[in-house]
Coordinates of C-alpha atoms and ligand atoms in Angstrom, one line a residue:
M19 CA 0.3 -0.1 0.1
T20 CA 1.1 3.5 -0.9
F21 CA 1.1 5.9 1.5
E22 CA -1.3 8.4 -0.6
V23 CA -3.6 5.0 -0.3
I24 CA -3.8 5.4 3.4
S25 CA -3.9 9.1 3.5
H26 CA -7.0 9.3 0.9
D27 CA -8.7 6.1 2.5
L28 CA -8.6 7.6 5.8
A29 CA -8.9 11.4 4.5
F30 CA -12.6 11.4 3.5
P31 CA -13.6 9.6 6.9
A32 CA -11.7 12.4 8.8
F33 CA -13.3 15.2 6.7
I34 CA -16.6 13.7 7.4
L35 CA -16.1 13.3 11.2
L36 CA -14.8 16.6 11.5
A37 CA -17.7 18.1 9.3
A38 CA -19.9 16.6 11.8
L39 CA -17.9 17.6 14.9
S40 CA -18.1 20.8 13.8
L41 CA -21.6 20.9 12.7
L42 CA -22.6 20.1 15.4
R43 CA -20.2 22.3 18.0
F44 CA -20.8 25.8 15.7
V45 CA -24.4 25.4 14.3
L46 CA -26.5 22.8 16.1
Y47 CA -24.9 23.1 19.4
P48 CA -26.0 26.7 19.5
V49 CA -28.6 27.3 17.4
L50 CA -30.4 24.1 19.2
L51 CA -29.2 22.9 22.9
S52 CA -27.4 26.1 23.8
A53 CA -29.6 27.6 26.6
L54 CA -29.9 30.8 25.1
A55 CA -31.4 29.4 21.8
K56 CA -34.6 30.6 23.2
V57 CA -33.6 34.2 23.6
P58 CA -34.7 36.6 20.0
K59 CA -31.9 36.9 17.8
A60 CA -30.9 40.5 17.0
H61 CA -29.9 38.9 13.4
W62 CA -30.1 35.5 12.0
S63 CA -26.4 35.1 11.9
C64 CA -26.0 35.7 16.1
G65 CA -26.7 31.8 17.0
V66 CA -23.5 30.5 15.5
S67 CA -21.2 33.8 15.2
S68 CA -20.3 37.1 16.4
V69 CA -19.4 38.6 13.7
W70 CA -22.5 40.4 12.9
I71 CA -22.3 42.5 16.5
L72 CA -18.7 43.1 15.9
W73 CA -19.0 45.1 12.7
A74 CA -21.5 46.7 14.6
R75 CA -18.8 47.8 16.7
Y76 CA -15.8 48.0 14.7
T77 CA -18.3 51.1 12.5
N78 CA -19.2 52.8 15.4
R79 CA -22.9 51.9 15.3
E80 CA -23.0 49.5 18.3
N81 CA -25.6 51.9 20.5
R82 CA -28.0 52.6 17.6
T83 CA -27.6 49.0 16.0
I84 CA -28.5 47.4 19.2
G85 CA -31.4 50.3 20.1
E86 CA -33.2 48.9 16.4
A87 CA -32.8 44.9 18.2
H88 CA -34.3 45.7 21.3
R89 CA -37.4 48.1 19.3
R90 CA -37.8 44.7 17.2
Y91 CA -36.8 41.8 19.1
G92 CA -38.1 43.2 22.9
P93 CA -36.2 43.6 26.5
I94 CA -33.7 40.7 26.0
V95 CA -32.2 40.1 22.5
R96 CA -29.0 37.9 21.7
L97 CA -26.2 39.4 20.4
A98 CA -23.9 36.8 19.7
P99 CA -23.4 33.3 20.7
N100 CA -22.3 34.1 23.9
E101 CA -23.6 37.5 24.3
V102 CA -27.4 39.4 25.2
S103 CA -28.0 42.3 25.5
I104 CA -31.0 43.6 28.1
N105 CA -33.1 46.9 28.1
D106 CA -35.3 46.9 30.8
M107 CA -35.2 48.1 34.6
E108 CA -36.1 45.0 36.0
S109 CA -33.2 43.0 34.2
V110 CA -30.9 45.9 34.5
K111 CA -31.4 45.2 38.3
T112 CA -30.7 41.5 38.6
V113 CA -27.3 42.5 36.6
Y114 CA -25.9 45.4 37.6
Q115 CA -27.7 45.3 41.7
G116 CA -27.1 41.8 41.9
G117 CA -23.2 41.7 41.2
F118 CA -22.1 40.4 38.6
D119 CA -18.6 40.2 37.6
K120 CA -17.5 42.6 34.8
H121 CA -16.1 41.0 31.6
Q122 CA -12.4 41.3 30.7
W123 CA -13.5 43.5 28.1
Y124 CA -12.6 46.0 31.2
S125 CA -9.1 44.8 31.5
V126 CA -7.4 47.4 29.0
F127 CA -8.1 50.3 31.7
N128 CA -5.6 48.0 33.4
N129 CA -3.0 51.7 33.8
Y130 CA 0.3 50.8 34.6
G131 CA -0.9 46.7 34.4
V132 CA -1.5 47.2 37.9
P133 CA -5.6 46.7 38.6
N134 CA -7.6 49.5 39.8
V135 CA -11.3 49.8 40.8
F136 CA -13.0 50.5 37.1
C137 CA -10.8 47.6 35.7
S138 CA -11.5 45.0 38.8
I139 CA -13.4 42.4 37.5
Y140 CA -14.2 40.5 40.6
A141 CA -16.6 41.9 43.4
K142 CA -14.2 41.1 46.2
E143 CA -11.2 42.8 45.4
H144 CA -13.2 45.5 43.6
S145 CA -15.3 46.1 46.2
I146 CA -11.6 46.2 48.7
R147 CA -10.2 48.8 45.9
K148 CA -13.2 50.7 46.4
R149 CA -13.7 51.1 49.8
M150 CA -9.9 52.7 50.3
V151 CA -11.8 56.0 48.1
S152 CA -15.6 56.3 47.9
H153 CA -16.0 58.0 51.0
V154 CA -14.3 61.5 49.8
Y155 CA -16.9 61.1 47.1
S156 CA -19.7 60.7 49.1
K157 CA -22.3 63.8 48.7
S158 CA -22.3 64.4 52.5
Y159 CA -18.4 64.3 52.4
L160 CA -18.1 66.4 48.8
H161 CA -20.0 69.2 50.3
S162 CA -18.7 70.0 53.4
S163 CA -15.4 70.0 52.3
A164 CA -12.9 72.8 53.0
S165 CA -10.2 71.1 49.9
L166 CA -12.8 71.3 47.7
A167 CA -15.0 74.5 48.2
A168 CA -10.9 76.4 48.7
Q169 CA -10.1 74.5 45.2
A170 CA -13.3 75.7 43.1
D171 CA -13.1 79.2 44.4
D172 CA -9.4 79.5 43.1
I173 CA -10.5 77.7 40.2
L174 CA -13.2 79.8 39.1
N175 CA -11.7 83.0 40.2
T176 CA -9.1 82.7 38.8
R177 CA -9.3 80.7 35.4
V178 CA -12.7 79.9 34.2
L179 CA -14.1 83.7 34.6
P180 CA -10.7 85.0 33.5
T181 CA -10.9 83.6 30.6
L182 CA -14.8 84.0 29.8
D183 CA -13.9 87.6 30.5
T184 CA -11.1 88.1 28.1
S185 CA -13.2 87.2 25.4
S186 CA -16.1 89.2 26.3
H187 CA -14.4 92.9 26.4
E188 CA -16.7 95.4 25.6
G189 CA -16.1 97.0 22.8
Q190 CA -13.8 94.3 21.3
A191 CA -15.2 92.1 18.8
H192 CA -16.2 89.0 21.1
Q193 CA -13.9 85.8 20.5
A194 CA -15.2 82.2 20.0
I195 CA -14.7 79.5 22.7
D196 CA -14.3 75.9 21.8
V197 CA -16.2 75.3 25.1
H198 CA -15.8 71.1 23.9
S199 CA -11.8 71.8 24.8
F200 CA -13.1 74.4 27.6
F201 CA -14.8 72.3 29.7
A202 CA -12.8 69.0 29.7
A203 CA -9.8 71.3 31.4
A204 CA -12.4 72.7 34.0
A205 CA -13.1 69.3 34.3
M206 CA -9.5 68.0 34.5
D207 CA -8.3 71.0 36.5
F208 CA -11.2 70.4 39.3
I209 CA -10.6 66.1 39.6
T210 CA -6.9 67.0 39.9
A211 CA -7.0 69.6 42.2
Y212 CA -9.1 67.2 44.8
T213 CA -7.3 64.2 44.0
F214 CA -3.4 66.1 44.3
G215 CA -4.6 69.0 46.1
L216 CA -3.8 72.2 44.0
Q217 CA -0.4 73.4 44.1
N218 CA 0.1 69.5 41.9
S219 CA -2.5 69.7 40.3
S220 CA -3.5 70.3 36.5
N221 CA -3.9 74.0 34.9
F222 CA -5.3 72.9 31.6
I223 CA -7.5 76.1 31.0
Q224 CA -4.4 77.9 31.5
Q225 CA -1.9 75.7 29.8
K226 CA -3.7 75.5 26.7
V227 CA -0.9 74.3 24.2
Y228 CA 0.1 71.7 26.7
H229 CA -4.3 70.2 27.0
D230 CA -4.3 70.2 22.9
H231 CA -1.6 68.4 23.0
W232 CA -2.9 66.0 26.0
L233 CA -6.1 65.6 24.6
E234 CA -4.5 64.9 21.1
L235 CA -2.9 61.9 22.9
Y236 CA -6.2 60.9 24.3
R237 CA -8.2 61.0 21.4
S238 CA -5.7 58.8 19.4
R239 CA -6.3 56.3 22.3
K240 CA -10.2 56.0 21.3
G241 CA -10.6 53.9 17.7
Y242 CA -7.8 51.9 18.3
S243 CA -8.7 49.9 21.7
F244 CA -11.3 47.8 19.4
F245 CA -8.9 45.1 18.9
S246 CA -7.6 44.7 22.5
Q247 CA -11.5 44.5 23.6
E248 CA -13.1 42.3 21.1
L249 CA -10.4 40.7 19.8
P250 CA -7.9 40.3 22.3
M251 CA -6.5 36.3 21.4
L252 CA -6.3 38.3 17.9
S253 CA -4.2 41.5 18.6
K254 CA -1.9 38.8 21.4
L255 CA -1.5 36.6 18.0
L256 CA -0.2 39.1 15.7
S257 CA 1.7 41.1 17.1
P258 CA 5.1 38.7 17.5
I259 CA 4.6 38.9 13.3
G260 CA 4.8 42.8 13.1
L261 CA 1.8 43.8 13.1
H262 CA 0.7 45.8 16.0
L263 CA -2.8 46.4 16.1
T264 CA -3.2 48.8 19.0
A265 CA 1.0 50.1 18.4
R266 CA -0.4 53.9 18.6
M267 CA -3.0 53.4 21.5
E268 CA 0.4 52.1 23.8
A269 CA 2.1 55.2 22.6
A270 CA -0.4 57.6 23.6
N271 CA -1.3 56.2 26.9
R272 CA 2.7 55.2 27.6
E273 CA 2.5 59.1 27.5
L274 CA 0.0 59.5 29.0
E275 CA 0.7 57.7 32.0
E276 CA 4.1 59.3 32.3
W277 CA 2.2 62.4 33.2
C278 CA -0.1 60.7 35.7
A279 CA 3.2 59.2 37.6
K280 CA 4.9 62.7 37.4
L281 CA 2.1 64.2 39.0
C282 CA 1.7 61.0 41.6
A283 CA 5.5 61.5 42.7
A284 CA 5.3 65.1 43.2
T285 CA 2.5 65.0 45.3
L286 CA 3.7 62.2 47.0
S287 CA 7.3 63.9 47.9
S288 CA 5.4 66.9 48.9
L289 CA 3.4 64.7 51.4
A290 CA 7.0 62.9 52.4
M291 CA 8.6 66.3 53.2
K292 CA 7.2 66.3 57.1
G293 CA 7.9 69.6 58.7
S294 CA 7.7 71.9 56.3
K295 CA 5.1 74.7 56.5
P296 CA 1.3 72.8 57.2
Q297 CA -1.0 72.6 53.9
T298 CA -3.9 75.3 53.5
P299 CA -6.8 73.1 52.8
A300 CA -6.1 74.0 48.9
D301 CA -3.3 72.3 48.6
Q302 CA -4.7 68.8 50.4
P303 CA -4.7 65.9 48.2
V304 CA -7.9 64.6 49.4
V305 CA -8.0 61.3 47.3
L306 CA -4.3 60.4 47.4
R307 CA -4.1 60.9 51.2
A308 CA -7.3 58.7 51.4
L309 CA -6.0 56.0 49.1
L310 CA -2.3 56.5 50.8
H311 CA -4.8 55.3 54.2
G312 CA -6.7 52.7 52.7
L313 CA -3.1 51.0 51.3
D314 CA -1.9 51.0 55.0
K315 CA -4.9 50.2 56.7
E316 CA -5.0 47.4 54.0
E317 CA -1.4 46.1 54.8
R318 CA -1.7 46.5 58.7
V319 CA -4.8 44.6 58.9
R320 CA -4.2 42.4 56.7
G321 CA -0.6 41.8 54.9
K322 CA 0.4 39.1 52.8
E323 CA -3.4 37.4 52.7
S324 CA -4.8 40.0 51.0
P325 CA -6.7 39.7 47.6
I326 CA -5.2 42.5 46.4
F327 CA -1.9 42.1 48.4
S328 CA 0.5 41.7 44.9
T329 CA -0.3 44.4 43.3
A330 CA -1.9 46.6 45.4
I331 CA 0.6 46.5 48.3
S332 CA 3.3 45.1 46.8
Q333 CA 3.4 47.5 44.0
R334 CA 2.2 50.2 45.7
N335 CA 3.4 53.6 43.5
L336 CA 1.5 51.5 40.5
T337 CA -1.3 51.4 43.1
I338 CA -1.2 54.6 42.9
S339 CA -0.9 55.8 39.7
S340 CA -3.3 53.6 37.7
E341 CA -6.5 54.4 40.6
L342 CA -6.0 57.8 40.3
F343 CA -5.2 58.1 36.7
D344 CA -8.7 56.4 36.6
H345 CA -10.4 59.1 38.0
I346 CA -9.1 61.2 36.5
L347 CA -9.2 59.9 33.2
A348 CA -12.9 59.1 34.2
G349 CA -14.0 62.5 35.3
Q350 CA -12.5 64.4 32.4
E351 CA -14.2 63.4 29.3
T352 CA -17.3 62.9 30.7
T353 CA -18.2 65.5 32.7
G354 CA -16.7 67.8 29.7
V355 CA -18.9 66.5 27.5
A356 CA -21.8 66.7 29.3
L357 CA -21.4 70.9 29.9
T358 CA -20.9 70.9 26.8
Y359 CA -24.4 70.1 25.6
L360 CA -26.5 71.3 28.1
S361 CA -24.3 74.8 27.0
W362 CA -25.3 74.1 23.5
H363 CA -29.2 73.5 24.7
L364 CA -28.8 76.3 27.1
S365 CA -27.1 78.9 23.9
Q366 CA -30.4 77.6 22.0
S367 CA -32.5 79.8 24.1
Q368 CA -31.8 83.2 26.4
D369 CA -35.3 82.7 27.7
L370 CA -34.0 79.3 30.0
Q371 CA -31.0 80.8 30.9
H372 CA -32.9 84.0 31.8
Q373 CA -34.6 81.7 34.1
L374 CA -31.6 80.0 35.4
R375 CA -29.8 83.1 35.9
A376 CA -33.0 84.2 38.3
E377 CA -32.8 80.9 40.3
L378 CA -29.1 81.0 40.6
L379 CA -29.4 84.6 42.2
S380 CA -31.8 83.0 44.9
L381 CA -29.3 81.8 45.9
T382 CA -27.5 83.3 49.6
P383 CA -24.8 84.3 49.1
N384 CA -25.3 84.0 45.4
M385 CA -22.3 83.7 42.4
R386 CA -22.8 87.5 41.2
M387 CA -19.5 88.4 40.7
E388 CA -17.9 91.5 42.3
S389 CA -14.7 93.6 42.3
G390 CA -13.6 90.7 39.9
K391 CA -14.5 87.5 42.6
V392 CA -17.9 85.1 43.1
N393 CA -18.5 83.5 46.4
I394 CA -18.7 79.5 46.5
P395 CA -22.9 78.9 47.3
N396 CA -23.9 76.7 50.0
S397 CA -23.4 73.2 48.5
G398 CA -26.8 71.8 50.2
Q399 CA -28.7 75.0 48.8
L400 CA -27.2 74.8 45.8
D401 CA -27.9 71.2 45.0
R402 CA -30.9 71.7 45.7
L403 CA -32.1 74.0 42.7
P404 CA -34.9 72.5 41.1
L405 CA -34.0 73.9 37.2
L406 CA -30.5 73.8 37.7
H407 CA -31.0 70.1 38.2
A408 CA -33.0 69.6 35.6
V409 CA -31.3 70.8 33.0
I410 CA -27.6 68.6 33.7
I411 CA -30.0 65.4 34.6
E412 CA -31.5 65.9 31.2
T413 CA -28.6 66.5 29.3
V414 CA -26.9 63.2 31.0
R415 CA -30.0 61.5 30.3
L416 CA -30.1 62.6 26.2
Y417 CA -26.5 62.7 25.7
A418 CA -25.0 59.6 28.0
P419 CA -21.7 60.4 28.5
A420 CA -20.4 57.4 29.3
G421 CA -23.6 55.8 27.9
G422 CA -22.4 52.9 25.6
P423 CA -23.0 48.7 26.6
E424 CA -21.8 48.1 30.4
P425 CA -20.5 44.3 29.6
R426 CA -20.8 41.4 33.0
V427 CA -20.6 38.1 32.9
T428 CA -23.6 35.8 33.9
P429 CA -22.6 34.0 37.6
H430 CA -22.6 30.0 37.2
P431 CA -24.6 27.4 37.5
S432 CA -27.2 30.2 35.4
C433 CA -30.0 33.2 36.8
R434 CA -33.1 33.8 35.5
I435 CA -33.6 37.2 33.2
G436 CA -37.2 37.6 32.2
P437 CA -38.5 34.7 31.1
Y438 CA -35.2 33.5 30.2
E439 CA -32.6 31.3 32.3
I440 CA -28.9 32.0 31.5
P441 CA -26.1 30.0 31.8
G442 CA -22.5 31.6 33.5
G443 CA -20.4 32.8 31.5
V444 CA -22.3 34.7 28.7
R445 CA -21.3 38.0 28.1
I446 CA -24.4 40.7 29.1
S447 CA -24.7 44.1 29.3
A448 CA -27.2 47.3 29.3
S449 CA -26.9 50.9 27.8
A450 CA -28.1 54.2 29.4
Y451 CA -28.3 55.3 25.9
N452 CA -31.1 52.9 25.3
L453 CA -32.7 53.0 28.7
H454 CA -32.9 56.3 28.3
R455 CA -34.7 56.1 24.9
D456 CA -37.5 54.2 26.5
E457 CA -40.5 55.9 25.7
R458 CA -42.7 54.6 28.1
H459 CA -40.7 56.8 30.5
F460 CA -39.5 59.6 28.5
P461 CA -42.2 60.2 26.0
H462 CA -40.7 62.2 23.4
A463 CA -36.8 60.5 24.3
E464 CA -35.2 62.2 21.6
I465 CA -36.0 66.0 22.1
W466 CA -34.0 67.8 25.3
D467 CA -36.7 69.2 27.2
H468 CA -36.0 69.4 31.2
T469 CA -39.3 70.1 31.8
R470 CA -39.6 66.4 32.2
W471 CA -37.6 66.1 35.5
L472 CA -39.4 69.6 37.2
H473 CA -42.4 69.3 39.3
T474 CA -45.6 70.6 38.2
D475 CA -49.1 70.0 39.0
D476 CA -50.0 67.3 36.0
M477 CA -47.0 65.7 36.9
D478 CA -47.5 63.1 39.8
E479 CA -44.9 62.1 42.3
E480 CA -45.3 58.4 41.2
R481 CA -44.1 59.1 37.7
Q482 CA -41.3 61.3 39.1
K483 CA -39.7 58.3 41.0
E484 CA -40.5 55.9 37.8
M485 CA -38.9 58.3 36.0
N486 CA -35.9 58.4 38.4
R487 CA -35.4 55.1 38.5
Q488 CA -35.0 54.9 35.0
F489 CA -32.3 56.9 34.8
W490 CA -29.1 55.4 34.5
G491 CA -26.2 57.8 33.5
F492 CA -24.2 57.0 36.2
S493 CA -25.2 53.4 36.0
S494 CA -26.2 51.6 39.3
G495 CA -25.6 48.5 41.9
G496 CA -22.1 48.3 43.0
R497 CA -19.9 48.9 40.2
M498 CA -22.4 52.6 39.6
C499 CA -20.4 56.0 39.0
L500 CA -17.4 56.6 42.2
G501 CA -17.7 60.2 41.2
S502 CA -20.7 60.5 39.8
N503 CA -21.7 63.6 43.6
F504 CA -18.1 64.7 42.1
A505 CA -19.8 65.4 38.7
M506 CA -22.9 66.7 40.0
H507 CA -21.8 69.1 42.5
E508 CA -18.8 70.4 40.2
M509 CA -21.0 70.3 36.9
K510 CA -23.5 72.6 39.5
L511 CA -20.8 75.0 40.4
L512 CA -19.3 75.6 37.0
V513 CA -22.7 76.4 35.4
A514 CA -23.8 78.6 38.5
A515 CA -20.5 80.5 38.1
I516 CA -20.9 80.9 34.3
Y517 CA -25.1 81.6 33.9
T518 CA -25.3 84.5 36.8
N519 CA -22.7 86.1 35.3
Y520 CA -22.9 85.5 31.7
T521 CA -25.4 84.7 28.8
S522 CA -23.6 82.0 25.8
H523 CA -24.3 82.2 22.1
I524 CA -23.9 79.8 19.4
V525 CA -21.0 80.6 17.0
D526 CA -20.9 77.5 15.4
D527 CA -22.2 73.9 16.4
E528 CA -21.3 71.8 12.9
G529 CA -21.1 68.6 13.7
I530 CA -22.0 68.5 17.0
A531 CA -24.0 65.2 16.8
P532 CA -23.0 63.5 18.9
T533 CA -21.0 59.8 18.4
D534 CA -21.7 56.3 18.6
G535 CA -19.2 54.9 21.7
Y536 CA -19.0 53.5 25.0
T537 CA -18.2 56.7 25.6
S538 CA -19.8 59.6 23.3
H539 CA -18.8 63.2 22.4
P540 CA -19.6 65.8 18.9
T541 CA -18.0 64.3 15.8
S542 CA -16.0 67.9 15.5
G543 CA -14.9 67.8 18.8
Q544 CA -16.0 70.9 19.1
L545 CA -18.3 73.5 20.5
W546 CA -17.6 77.0 19.9
L547 CA -19.9 79.6 21.7
R548 CA -19.3 83.9 22.8
F549 CA -20.1 84.9 25.9
E550 CA -21.4 88.2 26.9
R551 CA -21.9 90.0 30.7
A552 CA -25.2 89.1 31.5
D553 CA -26.1 92.7 32.2
L554 CA -24.9 93.7 28.3
G555 CA -26.3 90.8 26.9
Ligands
HEM6 C1 -20.5 63.3 33.7 C2 -20.2 62.8 34.4 C3 -19.5 61.3 34.2 C4 -20.5 60.1 33.9 C5 -21.6 60.8 32.7 C6 -19.7 58.8 34.8 C7 -20.6 58.0 34.6 C8 -20.3 56.7 34.4 C9 -20.2 54.7 34.2 C10 -22.1 55.2 33.4 C11 -19.8 54.4 34.9 C12 -20.3 52.8 35.1 C13 -19.0 52.3 33.8 C14 -19.1 50.8 33.4 O1 -20.0 50.0 34.5 O2 -18.8 50.6 32.3 C15 -19.0 55.0 35.6 C16 -18.8 54.1 36.2 C17 -17.2 55.4 37.1 N1 -16.5 56.2 37.0 FE1 -17.8 57.7 36.2 N2 -19.3 58.7 35.4 C18 -19.4 60.5 35.6 C19 -17.3 61.3 36.0 C20 -16.9 60.8 36.7 C21 -15.7 61.2 37.7 C22 -15.7 62.5 38.0 C23 -15.2 60.0 38.0 C24 -14.2 60.3 39.2 C25 -13.5 60.0 40.5 C26 -15.4 59.1 37.8 C27 -15.2 57.9 38.4 C28 -15.6 56.6 37.9 C29 -15.1 55.5 38.4 C30 -13.8 55.0 39.3 C31 -16.1 54.1 37.7 C32 -15.8 53.0 38.0 C33 -16.6 52.4 39.3 C34 -16.5 50.7 39.2 O3 -15.9 50.1 38.9 O4 -16.9 50.4 40.5 N3 -16.9 59.3 37.3 N4 -19.4 56.4 35.1
NAG7 C1 -27.8 55.6 20.4 O1 -29.0 55.5 20.1 C2 -30.3 55.5 19.9 C3 -31.5 54.5 19.6 O2 -30.9 53.1 20.0 C4 -30.3 57.0 18.9 O3 -31.6 57.2 18.7 C5 -28.8 57.6 18.9 O4 -28.8 58.5 17.8 C6 -28.1 57.0 19.1 N1 -26.8 57.9 19.0 C7 -25.9 57.7 18.6 C8 -24.7 58.4 19.2 O5 -25.7 57.0 17.7
NAG8 C1 2.7 69.8 45.3 O1 2.5 71.0 46.6 C2 3.7 71.4 47.3 C3 2.1 72.1 48.2 O2 1.5 71.2 48.4 C4 4.4 72.0 46.7 O3 5.1 72.9 47.9 C5 5.1 71.8 45.3 O4 6.5 72.9 45.3 C6 4.4 71.2 44.7 N1 5.3 70.5 43.4 C7 5.1 70.7 42.0 C8 6.1 69.6 41.6 O5 4.6 71.3 41.9
NAG9 C1 7.5 55.6 45.6 O1 7.3 56.8 45.4 C2 8.1 57.4 46.4 C3 7.7 59.3 45.9 O2 7.9 59.5 44.7 C4 9.4 57.3 45.9 O3 10.2 58.2 47.3 C5 9.4 55.8 46.8 O4 10.9 55.2 45.8 C6 8.7 55.1 45.8 N1 8.6 53.7 45.7 C7 9.0 52.6 44.7 C8 9.2 51.3 45.3 O5 9.3 52.9 43.8
NAG10 C1 -22.4 88.9 36.8 O1 -23.5 88.4 36.8 C2 -24.4 89.7 37.1 C3 -26.1 89.1 37.3 O2 -26.2 88.1 37.5 C4 -24.2 90.5 36.0 O3 -25.3 91.5 35.9 C5 -22.7 91.0 35.6 O4 -22.5 91.4 34.4 C6 -22.0 89.8 35.8 N1 -20.6 89.8 35.6 C7 -19.5 90.3 35.1 C8 -18.3 90.5 35.0 O5 -19.3 89.1 34.4

C-alpha cells in the first residue's frame, strides 16, 4: 500500500467526522441546544457567529444597532453565540444590583498593567479597592469639604471666569471659545485638584497648548481599543509577526501614564517632606491621602493575606498611579461632554438662560461677580436648585456621556433574566443610551426637554419616581460611578458661576451630533460659543 492510498482512505472519513463535529459544535449546539437558543436573536447569524455585532462595533454603530434590535425583538435579545443585551430596568436590577462580575473587556483600563477600581473584574477585590476611596466621593463628604470649596474658589475665580471675561470685553469683537475643550480642561483641573491638591494639580484651562497635545493623545487611544477589547487573542497572535493593531494607542497611553505618574510622584514627595509648612485646605491631596490611608490599613490588617496584596501592596506606587489616573480619565471627558451639550442647549434659548439666572441669583450668597470675584455658595442649597438640576440631568439623560453597553458576565451555574434561564459565563449588558430612550418613561425621548424633570401639578409623584429609577447615566449597583456626586457638584458649580454672570450664544456648532461609542462626544470634537456679560446681553 502506498502512502497516498492510506491518506486517501482515511482523509474522507476524517473529513466527514470533522465536518459533523463542527456542525454540532458551531451550528446545531448554539442554534438548538444552547440554553440561549430561546432568546430572540438580533440578527439571523447571532446564534452561530459574533461577526454581526463585531462589525457594528468596529464601524461605531453599536448603540443604534442594539437599540434597533430591542425595538424589534423586545427587552432581551441575543447579540452573539455567547452574548445577550438587556433593555429593561427589571433585568438591569438583576445584573447590576446583583453584583455580576465585569467582563474581561474592561481589562484594557488596566493602567501601568496594574488593576484599579474601574477595571477590577471580580467583586471581592473590587470592593476592597473601592472602599479605600469611596467615602471621599460621598455627597456629604464633598459638600462639607473645605478643600474642595477652596479649590473650586481658585479654579473658578482665577481660571474659568477670567477666560470668559477676556473673551467678552466690551467694544472688542467677541472672541468665540471652543467649550468642548474648555470644559474638558475645567473638569480636569477640578478632579486633579481634589486628587493631588491645587499646587500639584493640572492647569489645563490656562495651559492650552499642553492641553491640546494631551487631548490629542487621549483621542488617539479611542478607535484603537476595538482590537484589544473585542479580539484580544487576535491582537496577541498578530503582534509577534509585526502587526501591532494597538501600537498607536499604546504609545499614547505610555505618555499619558508618565504624565500622571509625575503628578503622583510630586504629590507623594511633597507629603513626605514632613516638617515643612502645613498645607492649606486647597493644597490637600484629598483622594491620594484617602488611598494611602486605605493601603496602609490593608497592609496592617491583612498584609500578605490580602486578595489584592500582589498588586496593591507590593506595587504600591503603581497602584496609586493606576487608581488615580483612572479617576482622572473617567472624570474629565464625561463631565466635559455633559457641560458642552448643556451649554449648547442653553445657548439656544435666552429665555431659559434668563430663568436659570433668576434661580441662581436666589442663592445666598449668590455667585454674582463682585470686584472680579464670585463667592462659593452653600453646597446643599446649590444642590437643591430644581431648574439647575433639571437641565443637567436631562443633558446626561439624552447625551449619556458614558452611555454605551457595560458588559458583565452571568454567574455559574445560571441565572434568570426575564423569562429566560441564562447559563453562566454569558456576556450581558445594558446601556444608558437605550434605557434613556424608552418612550414609556421618557415620552419624545429624542427631544431635550428639561421640564420633564420639574415638579408640576400635572406630574404625579409616582411618575417622577419612576423616571428617576429609569435614569441610568451613572449606572447602578456596586459598580456604579464612583464620581457621580463629584461630577454633579462640579457641574453645578461651573454652570452657576458662568450663567449667573454671562449669557452664551452659538457661533459654530457644526458636527455637534454625538458619536456612537462607549463614551460619546461631539463628532467634530468642538463647539464654539460666545459669552457676553449678563447685564449687556
Ligand atoms: C458626568 C460625568 C460622569 C458620568 C456620566 C459618569 C458615568 C459613569 C458610568 C456610566 C459608569 C459605569 C461604567 C461601567 O460600568 O461600564 C462609571 C463608572 C466610574 N466612574 Fe464615572 N462618570 C462621570 C464622572 C466621573 C468622575 C468625575 C469620576 C471621578 C472619580 C468618575 C469615576 C468613575 C469610576 C472610578 C468608575 C468605576 C466604578 C466601579 O467600577 O466601581 N466618574 N461612570
Ligand atoms: C444611540 O441609539 C439611539 C437609539 O437606539 C439613537 O436614537 C441615538 O441617536 C444613538 N446615539 C448615537 C450617538 O448614535
Ligand atoms: C506640590 O505641592 C506642594 C505644596 O502642597 C509644593 O510645595 C510643591 O512645590 C508642589 N510640587 C510641584 C512639583 O509642583
Ligand atoms: C514610591 O514613590 C515615592 C515618592 O515618589 C518614592 O520616594 C519611592 O521610592 C517610590 N517607591 C518605589 C518602590 O518605587
Ligand atoms: C455677574 O452677574 C450679574 C447678574 O447676574 C451681571 O449683571 C454682571 O454683569 C456679571 N458680571 C460680569 C463680570 O460678568
